[in-house]
mmCIF file of C-alpha atoms in Angstrom:
data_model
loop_
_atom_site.group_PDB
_atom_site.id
_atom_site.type_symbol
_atom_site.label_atom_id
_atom_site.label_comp_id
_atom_site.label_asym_id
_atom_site.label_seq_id
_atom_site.Cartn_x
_atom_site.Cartn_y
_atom_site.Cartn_z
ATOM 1 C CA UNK A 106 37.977 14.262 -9.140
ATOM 2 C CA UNK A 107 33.985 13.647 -9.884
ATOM 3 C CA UNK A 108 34.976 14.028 -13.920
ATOM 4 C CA UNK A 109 37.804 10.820 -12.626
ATOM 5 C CA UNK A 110 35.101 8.923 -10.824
ATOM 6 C CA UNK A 111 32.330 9.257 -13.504
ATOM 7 C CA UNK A 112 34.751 7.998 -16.120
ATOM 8 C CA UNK A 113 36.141 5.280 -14.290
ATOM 9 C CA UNK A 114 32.505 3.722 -13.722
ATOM 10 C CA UNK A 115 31.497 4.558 -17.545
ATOM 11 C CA UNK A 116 34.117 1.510 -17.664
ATOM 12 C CA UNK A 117 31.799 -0.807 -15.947
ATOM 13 C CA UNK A 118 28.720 0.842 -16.367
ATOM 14 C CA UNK A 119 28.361 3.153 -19.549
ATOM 15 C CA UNK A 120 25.149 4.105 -18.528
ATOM 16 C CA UNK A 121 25.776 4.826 -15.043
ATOM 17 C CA UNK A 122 26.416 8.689 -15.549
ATOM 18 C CA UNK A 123 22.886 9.255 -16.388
ATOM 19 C CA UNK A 124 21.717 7.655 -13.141
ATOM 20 C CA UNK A 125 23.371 10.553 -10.561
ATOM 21 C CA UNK A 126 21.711 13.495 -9.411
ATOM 22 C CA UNK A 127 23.810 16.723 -8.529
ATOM 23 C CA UNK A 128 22.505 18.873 -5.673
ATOM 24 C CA UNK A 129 21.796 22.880 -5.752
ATOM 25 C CA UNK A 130 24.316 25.680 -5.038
ATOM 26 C CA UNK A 131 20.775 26.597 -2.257
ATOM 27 C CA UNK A 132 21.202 23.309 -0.587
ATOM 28 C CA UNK A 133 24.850 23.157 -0.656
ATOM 29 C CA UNK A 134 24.714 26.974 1.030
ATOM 30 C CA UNK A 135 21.762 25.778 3.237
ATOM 31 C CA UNK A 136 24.276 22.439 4.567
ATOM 32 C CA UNK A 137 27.022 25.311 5.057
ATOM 33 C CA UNK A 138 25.041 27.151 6.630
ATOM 34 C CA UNK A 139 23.421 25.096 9.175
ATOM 35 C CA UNK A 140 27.309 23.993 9.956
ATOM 36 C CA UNK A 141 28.442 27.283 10.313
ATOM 37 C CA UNK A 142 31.627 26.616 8.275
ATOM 38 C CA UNK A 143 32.802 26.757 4.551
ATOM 39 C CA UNK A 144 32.306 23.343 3.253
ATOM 40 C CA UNK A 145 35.705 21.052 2.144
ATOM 41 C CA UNK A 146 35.854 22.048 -1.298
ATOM 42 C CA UNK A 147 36.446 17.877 -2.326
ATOM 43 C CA UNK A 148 33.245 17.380 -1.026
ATOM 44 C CA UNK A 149 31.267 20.278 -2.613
ATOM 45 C CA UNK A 150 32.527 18.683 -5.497
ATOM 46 C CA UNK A 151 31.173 15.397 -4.821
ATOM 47 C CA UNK A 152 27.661 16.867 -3.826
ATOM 48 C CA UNK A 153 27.047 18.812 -6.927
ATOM 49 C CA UNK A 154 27.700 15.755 -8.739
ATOM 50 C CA UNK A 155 25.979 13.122 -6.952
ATOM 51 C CA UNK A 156 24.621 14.848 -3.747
ATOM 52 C CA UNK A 157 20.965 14.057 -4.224
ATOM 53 C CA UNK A 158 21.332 10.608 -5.951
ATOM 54 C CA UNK A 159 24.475 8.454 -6.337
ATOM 55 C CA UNK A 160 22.282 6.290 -9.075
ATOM 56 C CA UNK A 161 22.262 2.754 -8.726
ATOM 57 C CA UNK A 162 26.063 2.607 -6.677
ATOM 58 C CA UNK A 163 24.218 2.092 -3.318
ATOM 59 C CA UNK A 164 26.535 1.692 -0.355
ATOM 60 C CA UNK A 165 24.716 -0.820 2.439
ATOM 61 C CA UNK A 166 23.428 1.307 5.025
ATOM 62 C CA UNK A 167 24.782 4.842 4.044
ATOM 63 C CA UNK A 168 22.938 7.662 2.665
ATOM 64 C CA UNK A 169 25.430 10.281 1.109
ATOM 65 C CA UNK A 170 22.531 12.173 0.453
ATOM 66 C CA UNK A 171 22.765 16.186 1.145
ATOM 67 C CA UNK A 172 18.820 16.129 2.180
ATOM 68 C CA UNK A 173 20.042 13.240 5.347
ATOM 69 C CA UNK A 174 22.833 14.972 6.229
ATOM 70 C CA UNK A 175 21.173 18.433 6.415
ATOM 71 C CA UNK A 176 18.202 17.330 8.625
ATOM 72 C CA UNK A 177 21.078 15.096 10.966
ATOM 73 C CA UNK A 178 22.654 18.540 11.663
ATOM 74 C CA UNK A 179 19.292 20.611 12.038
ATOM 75 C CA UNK A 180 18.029 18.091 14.534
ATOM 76 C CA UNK A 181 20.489 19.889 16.922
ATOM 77 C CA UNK A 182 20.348 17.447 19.581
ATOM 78 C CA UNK A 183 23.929 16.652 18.999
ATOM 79 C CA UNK A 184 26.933 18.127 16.881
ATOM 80 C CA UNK A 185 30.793 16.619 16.228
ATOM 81 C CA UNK A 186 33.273 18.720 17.291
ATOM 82 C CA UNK A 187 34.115 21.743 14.493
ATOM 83 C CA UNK A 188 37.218 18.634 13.258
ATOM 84 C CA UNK A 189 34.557 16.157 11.618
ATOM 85 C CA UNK A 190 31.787 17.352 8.437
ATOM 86 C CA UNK A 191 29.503 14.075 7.797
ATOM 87 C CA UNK A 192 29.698 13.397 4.467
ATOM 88 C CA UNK A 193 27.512 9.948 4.723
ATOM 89 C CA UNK A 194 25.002 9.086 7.554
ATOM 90 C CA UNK A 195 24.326 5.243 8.384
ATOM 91 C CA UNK A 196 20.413 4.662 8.159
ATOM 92 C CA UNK A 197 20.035 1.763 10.720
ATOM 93 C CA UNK A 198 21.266 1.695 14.530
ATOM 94 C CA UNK A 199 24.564 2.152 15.912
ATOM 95 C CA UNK A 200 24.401 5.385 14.199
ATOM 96 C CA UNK A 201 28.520 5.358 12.372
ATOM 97 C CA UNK A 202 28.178 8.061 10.256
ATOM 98 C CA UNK A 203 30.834 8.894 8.079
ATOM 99 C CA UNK A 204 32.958 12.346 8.575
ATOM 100 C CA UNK A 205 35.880 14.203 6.804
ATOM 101 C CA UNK A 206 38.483 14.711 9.597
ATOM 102 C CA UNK A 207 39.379 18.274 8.851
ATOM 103 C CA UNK A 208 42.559 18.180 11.301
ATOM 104 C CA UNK A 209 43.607 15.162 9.236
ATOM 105 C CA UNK A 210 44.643 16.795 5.386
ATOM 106 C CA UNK A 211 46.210 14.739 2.625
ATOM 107 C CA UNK A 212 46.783 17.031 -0.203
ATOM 108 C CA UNK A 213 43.204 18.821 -1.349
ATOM 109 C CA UNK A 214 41.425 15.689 0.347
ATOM 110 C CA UNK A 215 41.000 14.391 4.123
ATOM 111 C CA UNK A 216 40.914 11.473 6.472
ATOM 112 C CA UNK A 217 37.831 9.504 6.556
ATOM 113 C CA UNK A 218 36.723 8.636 9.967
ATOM 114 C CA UNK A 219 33.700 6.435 11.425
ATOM 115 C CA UNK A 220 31.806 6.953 15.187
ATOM 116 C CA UNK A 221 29.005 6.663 16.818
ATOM 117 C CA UNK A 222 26.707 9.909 16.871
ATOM 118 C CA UNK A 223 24.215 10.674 18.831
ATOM 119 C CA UNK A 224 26.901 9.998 21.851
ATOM 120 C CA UNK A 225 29.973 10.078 23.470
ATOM 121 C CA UNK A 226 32.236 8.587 20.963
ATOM 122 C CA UNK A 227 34.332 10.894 19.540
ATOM 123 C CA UNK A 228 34.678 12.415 22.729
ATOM 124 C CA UNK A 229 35.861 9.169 24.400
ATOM 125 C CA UNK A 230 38.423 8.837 21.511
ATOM 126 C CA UNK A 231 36.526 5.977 20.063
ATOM 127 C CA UNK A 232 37.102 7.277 16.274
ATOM 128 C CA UNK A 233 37.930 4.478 13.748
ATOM 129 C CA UNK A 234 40.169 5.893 10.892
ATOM 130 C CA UNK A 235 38.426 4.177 7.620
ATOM 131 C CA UNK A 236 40.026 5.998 4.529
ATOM 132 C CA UNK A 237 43.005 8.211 3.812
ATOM 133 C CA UNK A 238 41.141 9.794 1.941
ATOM 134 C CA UNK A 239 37.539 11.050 0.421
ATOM 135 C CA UNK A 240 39.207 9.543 -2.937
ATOM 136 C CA UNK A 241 40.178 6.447 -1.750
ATOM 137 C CA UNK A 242 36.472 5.596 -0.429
ATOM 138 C CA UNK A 243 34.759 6.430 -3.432
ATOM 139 C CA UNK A 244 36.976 4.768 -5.921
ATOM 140 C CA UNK A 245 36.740 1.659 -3.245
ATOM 141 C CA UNK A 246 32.945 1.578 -3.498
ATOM 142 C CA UNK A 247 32.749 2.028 -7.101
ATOM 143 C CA UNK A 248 35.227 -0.937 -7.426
ATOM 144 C CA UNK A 249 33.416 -3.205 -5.549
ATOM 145 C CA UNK A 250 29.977 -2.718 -5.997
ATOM 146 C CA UNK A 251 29.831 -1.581 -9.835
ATOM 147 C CA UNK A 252 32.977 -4.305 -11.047
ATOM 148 C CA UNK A 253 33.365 -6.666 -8.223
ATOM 149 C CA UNK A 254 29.831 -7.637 -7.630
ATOM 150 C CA UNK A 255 29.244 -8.255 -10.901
ATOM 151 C CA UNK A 256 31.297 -11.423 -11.055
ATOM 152 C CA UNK A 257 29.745 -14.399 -10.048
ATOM 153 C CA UNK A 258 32.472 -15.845 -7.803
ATOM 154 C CA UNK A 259 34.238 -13.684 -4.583
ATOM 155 C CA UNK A 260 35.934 -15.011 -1.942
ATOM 156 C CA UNK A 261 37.352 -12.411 1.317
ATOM 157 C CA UNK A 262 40.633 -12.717 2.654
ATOM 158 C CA UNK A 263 42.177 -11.451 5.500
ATOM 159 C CA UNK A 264 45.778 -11.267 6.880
ATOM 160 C CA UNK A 265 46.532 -13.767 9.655
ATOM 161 C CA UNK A 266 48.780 -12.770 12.637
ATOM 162 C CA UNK A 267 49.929 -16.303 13.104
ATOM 163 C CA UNK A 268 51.556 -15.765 9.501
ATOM 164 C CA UNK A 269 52.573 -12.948 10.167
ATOM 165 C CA UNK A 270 54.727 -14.179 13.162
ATOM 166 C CA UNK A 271 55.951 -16.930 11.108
ATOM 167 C CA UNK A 272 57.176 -15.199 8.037
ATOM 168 C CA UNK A 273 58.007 -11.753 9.420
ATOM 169 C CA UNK A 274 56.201 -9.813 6.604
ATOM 170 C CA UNK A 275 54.370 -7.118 8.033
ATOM 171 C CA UNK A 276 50.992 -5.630 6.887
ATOM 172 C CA UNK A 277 52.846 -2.425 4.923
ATOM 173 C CA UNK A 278 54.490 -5.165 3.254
ATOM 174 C CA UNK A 279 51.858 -6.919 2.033
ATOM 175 C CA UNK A 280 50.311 -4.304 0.050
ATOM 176 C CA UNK A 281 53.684 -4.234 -2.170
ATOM 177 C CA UNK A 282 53.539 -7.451 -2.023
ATOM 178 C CA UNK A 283 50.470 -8.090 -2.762
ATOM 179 C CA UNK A 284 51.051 -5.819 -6.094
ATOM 180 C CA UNK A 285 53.660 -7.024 -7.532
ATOM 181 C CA UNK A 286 52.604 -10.354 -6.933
ATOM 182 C CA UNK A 287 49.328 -9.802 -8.978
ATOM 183 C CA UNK A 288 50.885 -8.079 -11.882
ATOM 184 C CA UNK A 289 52.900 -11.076 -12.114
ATOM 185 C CA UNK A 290 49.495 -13.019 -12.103
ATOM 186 C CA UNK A 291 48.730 -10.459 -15.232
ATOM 187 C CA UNK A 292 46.620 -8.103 -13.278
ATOM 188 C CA UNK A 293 46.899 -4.394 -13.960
ATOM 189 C CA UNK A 294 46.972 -1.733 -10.983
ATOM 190 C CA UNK A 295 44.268 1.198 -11.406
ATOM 191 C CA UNK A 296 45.789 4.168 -10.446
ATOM 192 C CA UNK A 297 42.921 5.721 -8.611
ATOM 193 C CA UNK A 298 44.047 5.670 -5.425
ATOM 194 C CA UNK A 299 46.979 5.784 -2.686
ATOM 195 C CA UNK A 300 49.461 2.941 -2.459
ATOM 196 C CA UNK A 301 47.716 1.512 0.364
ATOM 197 C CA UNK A 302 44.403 1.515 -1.907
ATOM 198 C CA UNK A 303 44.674 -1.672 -4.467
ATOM 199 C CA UNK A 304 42.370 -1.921 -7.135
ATOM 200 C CA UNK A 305 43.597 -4.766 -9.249
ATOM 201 C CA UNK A 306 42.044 -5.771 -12.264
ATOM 202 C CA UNK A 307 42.873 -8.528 -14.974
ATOM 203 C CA UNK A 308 39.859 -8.920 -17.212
ATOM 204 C CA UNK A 309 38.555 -12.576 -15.683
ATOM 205 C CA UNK A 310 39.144 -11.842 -12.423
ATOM 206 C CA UNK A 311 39.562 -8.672 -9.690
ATOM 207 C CA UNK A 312 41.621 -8.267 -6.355
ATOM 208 C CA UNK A 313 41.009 -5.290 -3.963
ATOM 209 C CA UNK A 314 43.333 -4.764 -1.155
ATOM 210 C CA UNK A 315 43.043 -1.996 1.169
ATOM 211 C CA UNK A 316 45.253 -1.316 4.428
ATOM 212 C CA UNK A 317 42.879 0.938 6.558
ATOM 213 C CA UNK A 318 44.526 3.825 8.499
ATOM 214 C CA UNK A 319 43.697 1.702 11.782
ATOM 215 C CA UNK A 320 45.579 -1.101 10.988
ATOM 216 C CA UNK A 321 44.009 -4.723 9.603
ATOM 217 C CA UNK A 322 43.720 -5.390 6.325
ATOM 218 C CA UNK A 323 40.827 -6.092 4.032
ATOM 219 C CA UNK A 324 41.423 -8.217 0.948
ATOM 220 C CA UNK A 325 38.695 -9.413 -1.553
ATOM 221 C CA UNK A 326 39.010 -11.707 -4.682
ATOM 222 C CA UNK A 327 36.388 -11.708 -7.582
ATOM 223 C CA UNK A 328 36.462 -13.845 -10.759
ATOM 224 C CA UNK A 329 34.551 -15.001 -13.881
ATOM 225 C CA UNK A 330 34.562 -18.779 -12.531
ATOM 226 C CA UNK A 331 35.283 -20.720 -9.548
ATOM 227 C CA UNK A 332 37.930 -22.483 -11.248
ATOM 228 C CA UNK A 333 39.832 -19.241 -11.627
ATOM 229 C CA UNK A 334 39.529 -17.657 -7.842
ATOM 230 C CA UNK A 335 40.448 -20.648 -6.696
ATOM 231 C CA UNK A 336 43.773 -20.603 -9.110
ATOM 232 C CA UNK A 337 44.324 -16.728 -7.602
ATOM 233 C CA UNK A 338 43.451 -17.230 -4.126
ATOM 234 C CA UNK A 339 45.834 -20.311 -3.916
ATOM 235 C CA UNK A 340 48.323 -18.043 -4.814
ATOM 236 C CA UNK A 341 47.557 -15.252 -2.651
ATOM 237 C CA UNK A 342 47.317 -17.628 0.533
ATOM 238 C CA UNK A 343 50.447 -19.355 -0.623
ATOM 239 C CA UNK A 344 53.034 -16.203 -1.064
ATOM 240 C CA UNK A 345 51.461 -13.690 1.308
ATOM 241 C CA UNK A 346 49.898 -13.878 4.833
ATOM 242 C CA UNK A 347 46.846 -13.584 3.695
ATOM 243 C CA UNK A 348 44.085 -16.804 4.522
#
């Protein structure tokens, strides 16, 4: 998958594989070790590639970094139930790190959850499903913040209940919808990801559409000019229930 995720970002970024910084077989042992388990082998994958520098990609307020996630376990004043590996750890308070939900398998990859550490949380049942996969979140971030954020113009959508009511289309709909609507627009689907996972890209102008395990629905819009996001959110507001 790395090889996939390196070469997909060489599209944005052709310098970008020289930025990332693979972690040692030691510290990979040494993170296995301290969890007392065998580590997913889709995230060993990911740490020998990038586990001790993801380059410039930086996700707000998450440190995927092996070093983090080794001294969050070695602290010992709290471990997740034997279900949930972090693979990210938030760096600012409420503490909702990011864990592989081993009970959770799609194909060779997992369930992404979020929770609070350093709590109750997970043992209250108050465990957000975030990805369906380890896949799905990487080629997400790399989307956004190495090709979305680049264009000068985004605008966030969101699907609205009261549409929803009135036009009966549900939010499993709407990512079909929303797909074969902007292929029609001339935008091409990257197939990175799961069906729920939309990475849409046309050149001038980007749409990302992802329907969460939990439910919701998050919806962004990126373009060259203002002129042009306005031309593709008009028609995403106007044949969808998304506002």
């Amino acid at each position: 998958m790395m090889n996939e995720f390196l070469s997909f970002l060489t599209n944005y970024d052709p310098n970008y594989p020289a930025s990332v910084r693979g972690t040692s077989e030691e510290m990979i042992g040494r993170l296995s070790a301290t969890i007392g388990r065998a580590l997913p082998p889709i995230h060993e994958e990911f740490l020998r590639c990038m586990g001790s520098s993801m380059g410039d990609l930086e996700i707000p307020n998450l440190s995927f970094d092996i070093e983090h996630i080794i001294e969050l376990y070695e602290a010992e004043e709290w471990r997740p139930p034997s279900r949930y590996v972090v693979i990210a750890a938030e760096v600012q308070d409420p503490y909702f790190d990011c864990y592989l939900d081993l009970e959770q398998p799609n194909n060779s990859d997992f369930c992404v959850v979020r929770f609070e550490s350093w709590g109750n949380a997970v043992f209250k049942g108050k465990v957000h499903p975030w990805f369906r996969s380890f896949r799905d979140m990487l080629f997400s971030f790399g989307f956004i913040y190495k090709r979305m954020n680049t264009l000068p113009f985004q605008m966030d959508l969101q699907a609205s209940l009261t549409k929803q009511r009135r036009t009966g289309q549900s939010q499993e709909a709407l990512v079909k919808d929303l797909e074969e609507l902007a292929c029609r627009m001339g935008f091409k689907r990257l197939q990175h990801t799961s069906p729920q996972c939309l990475l849409l890209e046309r050149g001038d102008a980007t749409i990302y559409g992802h329907l969460p395990p939990r439910g919701g629905f998050d919806a962004r819009a990126a373009a060259t000019d203002k002129e042009q996001l306005s031309k593709v959110c008009e028609v995403l507001r106007d044949q969808t229930i998304l506002v």
